Short mmCIF file of C-alpha atoms (C1' of nucleotides) in Angstrom, two decimals:
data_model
loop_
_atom_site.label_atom_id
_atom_site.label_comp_id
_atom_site.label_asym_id
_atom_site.label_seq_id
_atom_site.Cartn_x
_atom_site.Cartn_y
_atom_site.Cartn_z
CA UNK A 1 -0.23 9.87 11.01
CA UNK A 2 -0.39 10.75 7.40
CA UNK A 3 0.82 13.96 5.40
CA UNK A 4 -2.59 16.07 5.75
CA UNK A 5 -1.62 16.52 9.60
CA UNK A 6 1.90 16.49 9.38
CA UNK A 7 1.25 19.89 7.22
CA UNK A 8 -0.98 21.02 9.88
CA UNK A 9 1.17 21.10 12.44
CA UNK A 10 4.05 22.53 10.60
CA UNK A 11 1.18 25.48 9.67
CA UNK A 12 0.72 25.71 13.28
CA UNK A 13 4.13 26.73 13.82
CA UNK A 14 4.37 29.24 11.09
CA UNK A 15 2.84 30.25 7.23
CA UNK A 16 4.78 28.13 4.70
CA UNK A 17 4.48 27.48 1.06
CA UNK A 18 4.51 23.51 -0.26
CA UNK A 19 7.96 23.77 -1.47
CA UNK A 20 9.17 25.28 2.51
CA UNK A 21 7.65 22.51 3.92
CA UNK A 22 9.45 20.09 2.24
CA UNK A 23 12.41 22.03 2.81
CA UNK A 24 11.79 21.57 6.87
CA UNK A 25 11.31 17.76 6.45
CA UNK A 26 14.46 17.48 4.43
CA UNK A 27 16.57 19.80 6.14
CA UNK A 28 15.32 21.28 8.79
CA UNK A 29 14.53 20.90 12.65
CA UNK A 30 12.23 17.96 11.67
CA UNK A 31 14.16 16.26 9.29
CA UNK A 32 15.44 13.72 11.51
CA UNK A 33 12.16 12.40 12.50
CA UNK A 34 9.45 13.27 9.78
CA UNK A 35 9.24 12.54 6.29
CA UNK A 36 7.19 13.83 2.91
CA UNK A 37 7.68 14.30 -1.05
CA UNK A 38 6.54 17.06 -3.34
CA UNK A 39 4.00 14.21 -4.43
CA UNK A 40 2.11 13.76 -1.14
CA UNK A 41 2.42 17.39 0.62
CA UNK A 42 0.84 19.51 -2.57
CA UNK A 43 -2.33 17.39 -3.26
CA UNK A 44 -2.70 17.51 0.97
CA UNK A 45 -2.27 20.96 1.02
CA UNK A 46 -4.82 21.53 -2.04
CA UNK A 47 -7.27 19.57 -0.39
CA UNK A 48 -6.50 21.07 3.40
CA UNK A 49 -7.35 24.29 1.23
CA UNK A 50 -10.55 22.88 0.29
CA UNK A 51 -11.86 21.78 3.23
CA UNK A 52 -11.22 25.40 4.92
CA UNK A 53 -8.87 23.97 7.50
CA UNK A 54 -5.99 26.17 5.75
CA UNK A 55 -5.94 29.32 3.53
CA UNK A 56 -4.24 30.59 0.59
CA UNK A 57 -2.45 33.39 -0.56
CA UNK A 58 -0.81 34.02 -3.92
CA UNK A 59 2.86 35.72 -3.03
CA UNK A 60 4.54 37.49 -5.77
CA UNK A 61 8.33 37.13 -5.61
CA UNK A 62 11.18 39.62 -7.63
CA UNK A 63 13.98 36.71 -9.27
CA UNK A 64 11.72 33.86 -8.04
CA UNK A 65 8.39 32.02 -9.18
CA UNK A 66 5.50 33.18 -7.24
CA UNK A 67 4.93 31.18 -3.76
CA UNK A 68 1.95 30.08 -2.86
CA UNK A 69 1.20 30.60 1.15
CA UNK A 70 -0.58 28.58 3.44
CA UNK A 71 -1.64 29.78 7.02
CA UNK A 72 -3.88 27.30 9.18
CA UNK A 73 -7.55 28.33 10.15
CA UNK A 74 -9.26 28.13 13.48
CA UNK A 75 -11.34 25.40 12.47
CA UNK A 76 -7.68 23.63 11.10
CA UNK A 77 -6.17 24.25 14.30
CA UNK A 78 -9.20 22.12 16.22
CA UNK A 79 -8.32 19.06 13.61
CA UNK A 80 -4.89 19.29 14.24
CA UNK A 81 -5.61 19.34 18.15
CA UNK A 82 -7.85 16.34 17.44
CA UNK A 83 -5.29 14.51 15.29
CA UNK A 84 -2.54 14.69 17.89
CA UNK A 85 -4.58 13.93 21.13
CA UNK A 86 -4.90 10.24 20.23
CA UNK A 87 -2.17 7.82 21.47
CA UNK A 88 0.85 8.30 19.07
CA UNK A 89 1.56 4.95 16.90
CA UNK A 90 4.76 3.82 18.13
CA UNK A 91 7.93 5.29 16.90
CA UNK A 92 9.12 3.12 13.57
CA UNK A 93 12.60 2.85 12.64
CA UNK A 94 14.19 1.10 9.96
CA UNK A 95 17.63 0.83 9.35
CA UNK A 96 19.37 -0.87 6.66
CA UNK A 97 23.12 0.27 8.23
CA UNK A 98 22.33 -2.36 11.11
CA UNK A 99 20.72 -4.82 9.09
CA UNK A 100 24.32 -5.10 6.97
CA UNK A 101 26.00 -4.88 10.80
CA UNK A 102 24.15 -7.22 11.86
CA UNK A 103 25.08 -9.87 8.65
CA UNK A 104 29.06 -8.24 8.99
CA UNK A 105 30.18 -12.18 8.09
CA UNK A 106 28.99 -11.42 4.40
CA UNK A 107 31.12 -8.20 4.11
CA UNK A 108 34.65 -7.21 3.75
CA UNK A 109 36.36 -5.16 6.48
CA UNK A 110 36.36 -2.23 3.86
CA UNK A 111 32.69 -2.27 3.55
CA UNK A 112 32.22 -2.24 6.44
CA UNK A 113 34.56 0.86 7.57
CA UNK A 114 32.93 2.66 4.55
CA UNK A 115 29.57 1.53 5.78
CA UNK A 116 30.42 3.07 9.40
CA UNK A 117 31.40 6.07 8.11
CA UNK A 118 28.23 6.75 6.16
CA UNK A 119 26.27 6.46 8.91
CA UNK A 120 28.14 8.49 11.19
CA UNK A 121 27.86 10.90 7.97
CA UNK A 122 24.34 10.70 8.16
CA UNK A 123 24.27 10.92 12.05
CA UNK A 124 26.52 14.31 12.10
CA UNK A 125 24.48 15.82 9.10
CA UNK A 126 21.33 15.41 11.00
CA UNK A 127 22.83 16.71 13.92
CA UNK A 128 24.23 19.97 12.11
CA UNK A 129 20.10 20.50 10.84
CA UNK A 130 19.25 20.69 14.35
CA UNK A 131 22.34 22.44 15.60
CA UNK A 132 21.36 25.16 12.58
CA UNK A 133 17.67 25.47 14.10
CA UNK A 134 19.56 27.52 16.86
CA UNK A 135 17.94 27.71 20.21
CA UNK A 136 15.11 29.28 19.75
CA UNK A 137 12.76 28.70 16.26
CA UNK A 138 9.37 28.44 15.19
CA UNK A 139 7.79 25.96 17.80
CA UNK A 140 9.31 27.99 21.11
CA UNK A 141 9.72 24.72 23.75
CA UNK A 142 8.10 22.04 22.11
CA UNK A 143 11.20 22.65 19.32
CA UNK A 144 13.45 22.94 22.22
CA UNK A 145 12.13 19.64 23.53
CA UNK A 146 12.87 17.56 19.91
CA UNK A 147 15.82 19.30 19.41
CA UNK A 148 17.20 18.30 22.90
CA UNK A 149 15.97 14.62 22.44
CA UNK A 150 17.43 14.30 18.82
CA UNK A 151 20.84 15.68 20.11
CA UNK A 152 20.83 13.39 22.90
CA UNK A 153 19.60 10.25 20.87
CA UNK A 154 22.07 11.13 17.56
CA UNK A 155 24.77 11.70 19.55
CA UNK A 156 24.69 8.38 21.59
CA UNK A 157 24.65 6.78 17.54
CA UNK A 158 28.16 8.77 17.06
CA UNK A 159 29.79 7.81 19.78
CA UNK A 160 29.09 4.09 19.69
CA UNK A 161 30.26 4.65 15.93
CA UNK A 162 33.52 6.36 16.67
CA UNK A 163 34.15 3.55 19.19
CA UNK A 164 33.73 0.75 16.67
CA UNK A 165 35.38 2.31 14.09
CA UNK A 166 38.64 2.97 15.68
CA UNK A 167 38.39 -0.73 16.72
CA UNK A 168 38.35 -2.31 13.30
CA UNK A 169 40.90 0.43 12.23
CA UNK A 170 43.01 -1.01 14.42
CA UNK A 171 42.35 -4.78 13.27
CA UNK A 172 42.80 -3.71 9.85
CA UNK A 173 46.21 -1.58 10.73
CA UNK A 174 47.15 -4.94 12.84
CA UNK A 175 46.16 -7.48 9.79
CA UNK A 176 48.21 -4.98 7.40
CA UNK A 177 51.22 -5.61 9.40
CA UNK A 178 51.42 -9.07 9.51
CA UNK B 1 15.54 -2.76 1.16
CA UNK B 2 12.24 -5.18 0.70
CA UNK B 3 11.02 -8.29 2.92
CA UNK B 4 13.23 -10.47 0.51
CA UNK B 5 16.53 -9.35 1.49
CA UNK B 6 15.30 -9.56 5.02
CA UNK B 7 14.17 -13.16 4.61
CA UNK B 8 17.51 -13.85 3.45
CA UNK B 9 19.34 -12.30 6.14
CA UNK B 10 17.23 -13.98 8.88
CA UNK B 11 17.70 -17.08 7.52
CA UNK B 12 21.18 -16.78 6.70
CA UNK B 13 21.33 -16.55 10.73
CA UNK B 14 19.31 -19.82 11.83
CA UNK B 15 16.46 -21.67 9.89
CA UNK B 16 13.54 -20.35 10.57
CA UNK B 17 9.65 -20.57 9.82
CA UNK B 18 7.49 -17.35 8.79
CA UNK B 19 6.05 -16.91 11.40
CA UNK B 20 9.58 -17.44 13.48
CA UNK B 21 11.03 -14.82 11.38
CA UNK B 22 7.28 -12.64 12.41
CA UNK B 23 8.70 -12.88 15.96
CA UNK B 24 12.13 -11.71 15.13
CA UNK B 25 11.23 -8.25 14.06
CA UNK B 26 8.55 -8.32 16.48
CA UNK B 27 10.13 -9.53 19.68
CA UNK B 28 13.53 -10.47 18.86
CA UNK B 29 16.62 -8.88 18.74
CA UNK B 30 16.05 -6.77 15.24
CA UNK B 31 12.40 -5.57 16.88
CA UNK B 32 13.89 -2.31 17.26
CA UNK B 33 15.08 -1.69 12.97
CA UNK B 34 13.15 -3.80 11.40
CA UNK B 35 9.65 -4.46 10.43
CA UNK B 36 7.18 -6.96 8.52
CA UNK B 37 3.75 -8.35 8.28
CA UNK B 38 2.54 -11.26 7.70
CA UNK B 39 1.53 -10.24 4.56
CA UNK B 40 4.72 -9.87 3.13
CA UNK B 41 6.40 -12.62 4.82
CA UNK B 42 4.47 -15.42 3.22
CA UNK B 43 4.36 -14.44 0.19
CA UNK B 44 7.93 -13.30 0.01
CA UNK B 45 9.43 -16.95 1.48
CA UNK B 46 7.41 -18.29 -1.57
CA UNK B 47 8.80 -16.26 -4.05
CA UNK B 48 12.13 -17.25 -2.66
CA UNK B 49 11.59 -21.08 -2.35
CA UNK B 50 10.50 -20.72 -6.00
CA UNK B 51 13.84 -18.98 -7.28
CA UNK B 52 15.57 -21.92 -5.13
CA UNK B 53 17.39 -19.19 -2.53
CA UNK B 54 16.00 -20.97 0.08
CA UNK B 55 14.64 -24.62 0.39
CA UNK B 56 11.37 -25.45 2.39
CA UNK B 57 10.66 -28.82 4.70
CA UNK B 58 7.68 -29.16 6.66
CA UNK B 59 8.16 -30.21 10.49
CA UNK B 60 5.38 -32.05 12.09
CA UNK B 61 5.04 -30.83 15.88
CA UNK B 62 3.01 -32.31 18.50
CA UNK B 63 0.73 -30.33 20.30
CA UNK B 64 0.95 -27.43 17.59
CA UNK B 65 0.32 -27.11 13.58
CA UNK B 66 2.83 -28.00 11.53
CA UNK B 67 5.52 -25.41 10.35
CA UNK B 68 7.30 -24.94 7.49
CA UNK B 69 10.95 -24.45 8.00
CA UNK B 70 13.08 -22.34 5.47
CA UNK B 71 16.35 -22.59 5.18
CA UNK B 72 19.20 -20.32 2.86
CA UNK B 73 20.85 -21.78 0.12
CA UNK B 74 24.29 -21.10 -1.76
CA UNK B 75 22.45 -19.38 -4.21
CA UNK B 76 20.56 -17.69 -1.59
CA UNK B 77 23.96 -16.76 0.47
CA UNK B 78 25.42 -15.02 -2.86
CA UNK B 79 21.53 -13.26 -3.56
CA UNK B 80 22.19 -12.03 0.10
CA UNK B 81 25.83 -10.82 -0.30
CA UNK B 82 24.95 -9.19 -3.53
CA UNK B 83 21.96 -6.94 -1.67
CA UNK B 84 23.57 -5.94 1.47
CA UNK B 85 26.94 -4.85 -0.50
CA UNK B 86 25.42 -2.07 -2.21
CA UNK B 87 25.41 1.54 -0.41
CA UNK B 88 22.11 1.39 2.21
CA UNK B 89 19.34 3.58 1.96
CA UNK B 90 19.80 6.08 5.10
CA UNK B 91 17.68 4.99 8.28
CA UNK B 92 13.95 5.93 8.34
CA UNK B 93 12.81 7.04 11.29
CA UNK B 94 9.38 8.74 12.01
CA UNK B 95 8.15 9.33 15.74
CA UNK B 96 4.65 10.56 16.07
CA UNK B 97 5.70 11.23 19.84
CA UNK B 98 7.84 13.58 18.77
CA UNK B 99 5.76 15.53 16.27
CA UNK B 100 2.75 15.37 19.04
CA UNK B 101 6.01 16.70 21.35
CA UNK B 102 6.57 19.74 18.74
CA UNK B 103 3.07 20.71 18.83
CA UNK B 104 2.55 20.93 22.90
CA UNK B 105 1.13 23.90 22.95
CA UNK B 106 -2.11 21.96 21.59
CA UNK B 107 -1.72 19.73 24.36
CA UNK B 108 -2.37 19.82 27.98
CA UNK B 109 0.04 18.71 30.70
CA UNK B 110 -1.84 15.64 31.58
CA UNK B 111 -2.06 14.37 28.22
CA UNK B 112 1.79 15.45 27.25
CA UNK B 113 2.85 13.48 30.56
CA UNK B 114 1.24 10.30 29.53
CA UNK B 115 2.33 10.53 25.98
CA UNK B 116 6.06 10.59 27.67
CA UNK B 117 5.24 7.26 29.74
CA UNK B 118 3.95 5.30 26.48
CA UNK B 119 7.13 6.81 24.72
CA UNK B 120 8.85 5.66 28.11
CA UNK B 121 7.53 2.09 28.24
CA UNK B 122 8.08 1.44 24.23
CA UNK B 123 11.94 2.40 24.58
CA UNK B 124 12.04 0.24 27.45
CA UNK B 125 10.58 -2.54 25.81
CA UNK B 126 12.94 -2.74 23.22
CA UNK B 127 15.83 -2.33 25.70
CA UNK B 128 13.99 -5.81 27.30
CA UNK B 129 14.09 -7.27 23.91
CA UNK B 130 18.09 -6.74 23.14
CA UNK B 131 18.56 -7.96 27.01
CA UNK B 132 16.43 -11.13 26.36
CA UNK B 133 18.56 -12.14 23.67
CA UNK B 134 21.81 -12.81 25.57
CA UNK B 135 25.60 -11.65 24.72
CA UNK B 136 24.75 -13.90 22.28
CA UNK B 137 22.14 -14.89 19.61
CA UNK B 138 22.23 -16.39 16.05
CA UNK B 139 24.10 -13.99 14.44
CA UNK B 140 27.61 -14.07 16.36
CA UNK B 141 29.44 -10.65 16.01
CA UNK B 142 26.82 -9.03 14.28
CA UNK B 143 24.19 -9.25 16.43
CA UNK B 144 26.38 -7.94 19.18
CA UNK B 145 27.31 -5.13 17.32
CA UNK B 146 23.63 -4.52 16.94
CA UNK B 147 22.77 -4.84 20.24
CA UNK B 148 25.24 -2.35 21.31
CA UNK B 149 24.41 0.11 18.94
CA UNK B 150 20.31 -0.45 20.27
CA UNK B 151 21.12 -0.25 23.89
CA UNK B 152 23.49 3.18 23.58
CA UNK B 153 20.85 4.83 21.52
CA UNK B 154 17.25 3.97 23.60
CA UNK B 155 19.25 4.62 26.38
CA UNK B 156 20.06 7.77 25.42
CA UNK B 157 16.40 8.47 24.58
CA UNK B 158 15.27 6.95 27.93
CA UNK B 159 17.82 9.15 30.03
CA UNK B 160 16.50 12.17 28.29
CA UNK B 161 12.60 11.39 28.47
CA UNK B 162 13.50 10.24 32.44
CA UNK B 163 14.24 14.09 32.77
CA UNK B 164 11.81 15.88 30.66
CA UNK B 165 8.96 13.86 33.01
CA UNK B 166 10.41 14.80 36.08
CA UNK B 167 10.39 18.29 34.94
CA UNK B 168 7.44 18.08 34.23
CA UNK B 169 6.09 15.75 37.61
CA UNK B 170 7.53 19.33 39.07
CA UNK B 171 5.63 21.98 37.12
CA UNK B 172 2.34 19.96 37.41
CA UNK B 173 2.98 19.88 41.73
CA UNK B 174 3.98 23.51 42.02
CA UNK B 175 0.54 24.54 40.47
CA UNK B 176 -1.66 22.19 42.14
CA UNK B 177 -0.05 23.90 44.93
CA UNK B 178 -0.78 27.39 43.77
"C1'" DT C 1 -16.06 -21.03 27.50
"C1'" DG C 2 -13.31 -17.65 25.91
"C1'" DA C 3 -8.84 -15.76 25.15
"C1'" DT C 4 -4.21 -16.49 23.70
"C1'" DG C 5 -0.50 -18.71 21.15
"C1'" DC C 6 0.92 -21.38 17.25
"C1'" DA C 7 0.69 -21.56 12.26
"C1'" DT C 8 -0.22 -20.34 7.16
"C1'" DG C 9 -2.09 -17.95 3.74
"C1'" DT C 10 -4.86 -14.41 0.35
"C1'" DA C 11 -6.91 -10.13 -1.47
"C1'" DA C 12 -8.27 -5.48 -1.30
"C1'" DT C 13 -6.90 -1.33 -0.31
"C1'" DC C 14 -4.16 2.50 0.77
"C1'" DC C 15 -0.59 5.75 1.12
"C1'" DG C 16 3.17 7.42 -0.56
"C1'" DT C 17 7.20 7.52 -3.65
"C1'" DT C 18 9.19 7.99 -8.19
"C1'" DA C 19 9.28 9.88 -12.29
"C1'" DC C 20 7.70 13.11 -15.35
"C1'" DA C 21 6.47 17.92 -16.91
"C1'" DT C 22 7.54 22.97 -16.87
"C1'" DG C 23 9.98 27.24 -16.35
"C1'" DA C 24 12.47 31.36 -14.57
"C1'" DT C 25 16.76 32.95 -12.38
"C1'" DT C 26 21.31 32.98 -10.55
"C1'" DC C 27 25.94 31.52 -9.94
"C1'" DA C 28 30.21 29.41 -11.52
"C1'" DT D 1 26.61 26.95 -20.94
"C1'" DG D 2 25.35 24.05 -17.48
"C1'" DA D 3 24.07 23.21 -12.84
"C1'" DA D 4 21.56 24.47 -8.91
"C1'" DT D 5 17.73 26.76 -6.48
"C1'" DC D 6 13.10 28.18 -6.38
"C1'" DA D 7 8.45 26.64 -7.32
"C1'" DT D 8 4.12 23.73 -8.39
"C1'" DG D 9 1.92 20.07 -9.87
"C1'" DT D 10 0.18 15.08 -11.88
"C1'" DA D 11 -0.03 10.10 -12.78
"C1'" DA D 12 1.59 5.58 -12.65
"C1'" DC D 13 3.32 2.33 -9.99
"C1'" DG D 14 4.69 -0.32 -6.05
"C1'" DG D 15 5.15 -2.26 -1.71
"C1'" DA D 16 3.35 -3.22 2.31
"C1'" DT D 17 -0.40 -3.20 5.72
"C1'" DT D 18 -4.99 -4.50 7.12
"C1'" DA D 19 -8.41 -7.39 7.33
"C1'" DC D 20 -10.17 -11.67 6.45
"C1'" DA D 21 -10.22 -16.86 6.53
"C1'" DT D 22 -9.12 -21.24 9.07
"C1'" DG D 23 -8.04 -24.43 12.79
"C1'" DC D 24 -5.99 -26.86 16.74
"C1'" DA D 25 -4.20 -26.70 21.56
"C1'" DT D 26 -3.64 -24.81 25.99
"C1'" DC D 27 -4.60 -22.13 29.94
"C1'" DA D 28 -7.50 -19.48 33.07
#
DNA sequence: TGATGCATGTAATCCGTTACATGATTCA
DNA sequence: TGAATCATGTAACGGATTACATGCATCA
């Protein structure tokens, strides 16, 4: 899936300006499982524009720079049903956290505790974007849906985190006293 | 993090050939957080026998073409502990099942249902892949810690998707009923 | 006989990120 | 006064994927 559809669908759920979309991505409902920079979601929107699948509308602000709004078309809303009606690529994820677990003989206990608790940093962030989202927002049950799944699958990450930790705070606190 | 580093930290688990190391992040234990092509593999184990990291010797097998087996050096042990000791990138992780989830409205029950099932069948094929590998695998602690971490998070996923479809199994009856 | 697995490699192409450029306003 | 937020955009660069090229052995 590339960023031309990924802005479709967020249009689909509501009118957003470039700059809102990215904030979504980053910290929103979505962050935890889509991804897009300034440098890839204007030139998609400009040419979504283009080819009539969205439209835009010049909104004057008081204190802030004008927005520019986007709101999807009829005929975007058939490309966007098109897009997402093939078979979904498989899910990709690639973490770094597990690739320095998984080589732990190379690091020192420290690094790893400080390690652990970045992730679980990460983990509980993610999990406050979608907690923030509240029950009810833009995409009515299919955001219900990802919100439930993201809970379930972050919070799974936390616990086995809080587990481990304690355990090498323990081997640390035993190592200290010897 | 680039295919280099992950060359290195393969290899500092077991010797290995290219396309050995192709199967790890396919089928192996790190399927699940990892990823490479064969494109980047090559070349990178090149690179790396070049900068003497790692040292190459070709194996002659019968019945099958000849591999070339890599193997970390000193040099490439310190290269390694040098990468993985800097603060990693956060995880990346992009689902297409879950954006195509967001936007259900655009999809009909049928097609929603079977998008759950692929979703289904790829968590559970990673699950098979951790399993497969044993309590334990190359790389000792590590890998277990790995494989824990894997299992409590698909599971989680699984447990939730196992729901949502038999929600949904429900819906679908009670209006071919109607 | 055709598909699949084992095995290595190259080159074009693509998609996206990073960095750069600009500028007003508000809050500390 | 300096940092942060709001806001839009471009261009260079990079890293990896995809597709291509090759070839032997085994299994159905």
């Amino acid at each position: 899936m590339n960023v031309r559809t990924l802005c479709l669908g967020i249009l689909s759920l509501q009118e957003a300006s470039g700059y809102e979309i990215k904030k979504d991505v980053e910290d929103g409902l979505f962050s935890h499982f889509l991804d897009a920079s300034y440098g890839s979601i204007y030139p998609a929107l400009t040419q979504l524009a283009a080819e009539g699948l969205v439209t835009v509308r010049a909104e004057e602000q008081t204190g802030k720079p004008d927005k520019k709004v986007y709101a999807i078309t009829p005929a975007g809303k058939n490309a966007l049903a098109k897009a997402i009606s093939v078979t979904p690529a498989k899910d990709k994820y690639k973490s770094e956290f597990l690739f320095q677990m998984l080589l732990q003989d190379f690091l020192s206990p420290v690094v790893m505790l400080v390690a652990i608790q970045k992730q679980l940093d990460d983990l509980n962030e993610d999990l406050g974007h979608i907690a923030n989202c509240g029950p009810v927002s833009g995409g009515g049950s299919g955001a219900q849906f990802v919100a439930e799944y993201g809970h379930a699958v972050l919070t799974a990450g936390v616990k086995c985190l809080e587990y481990k930790k304690a355990e090498l705070l323990q081997q640390l606190a035993v190592q200290a006293a010897e």
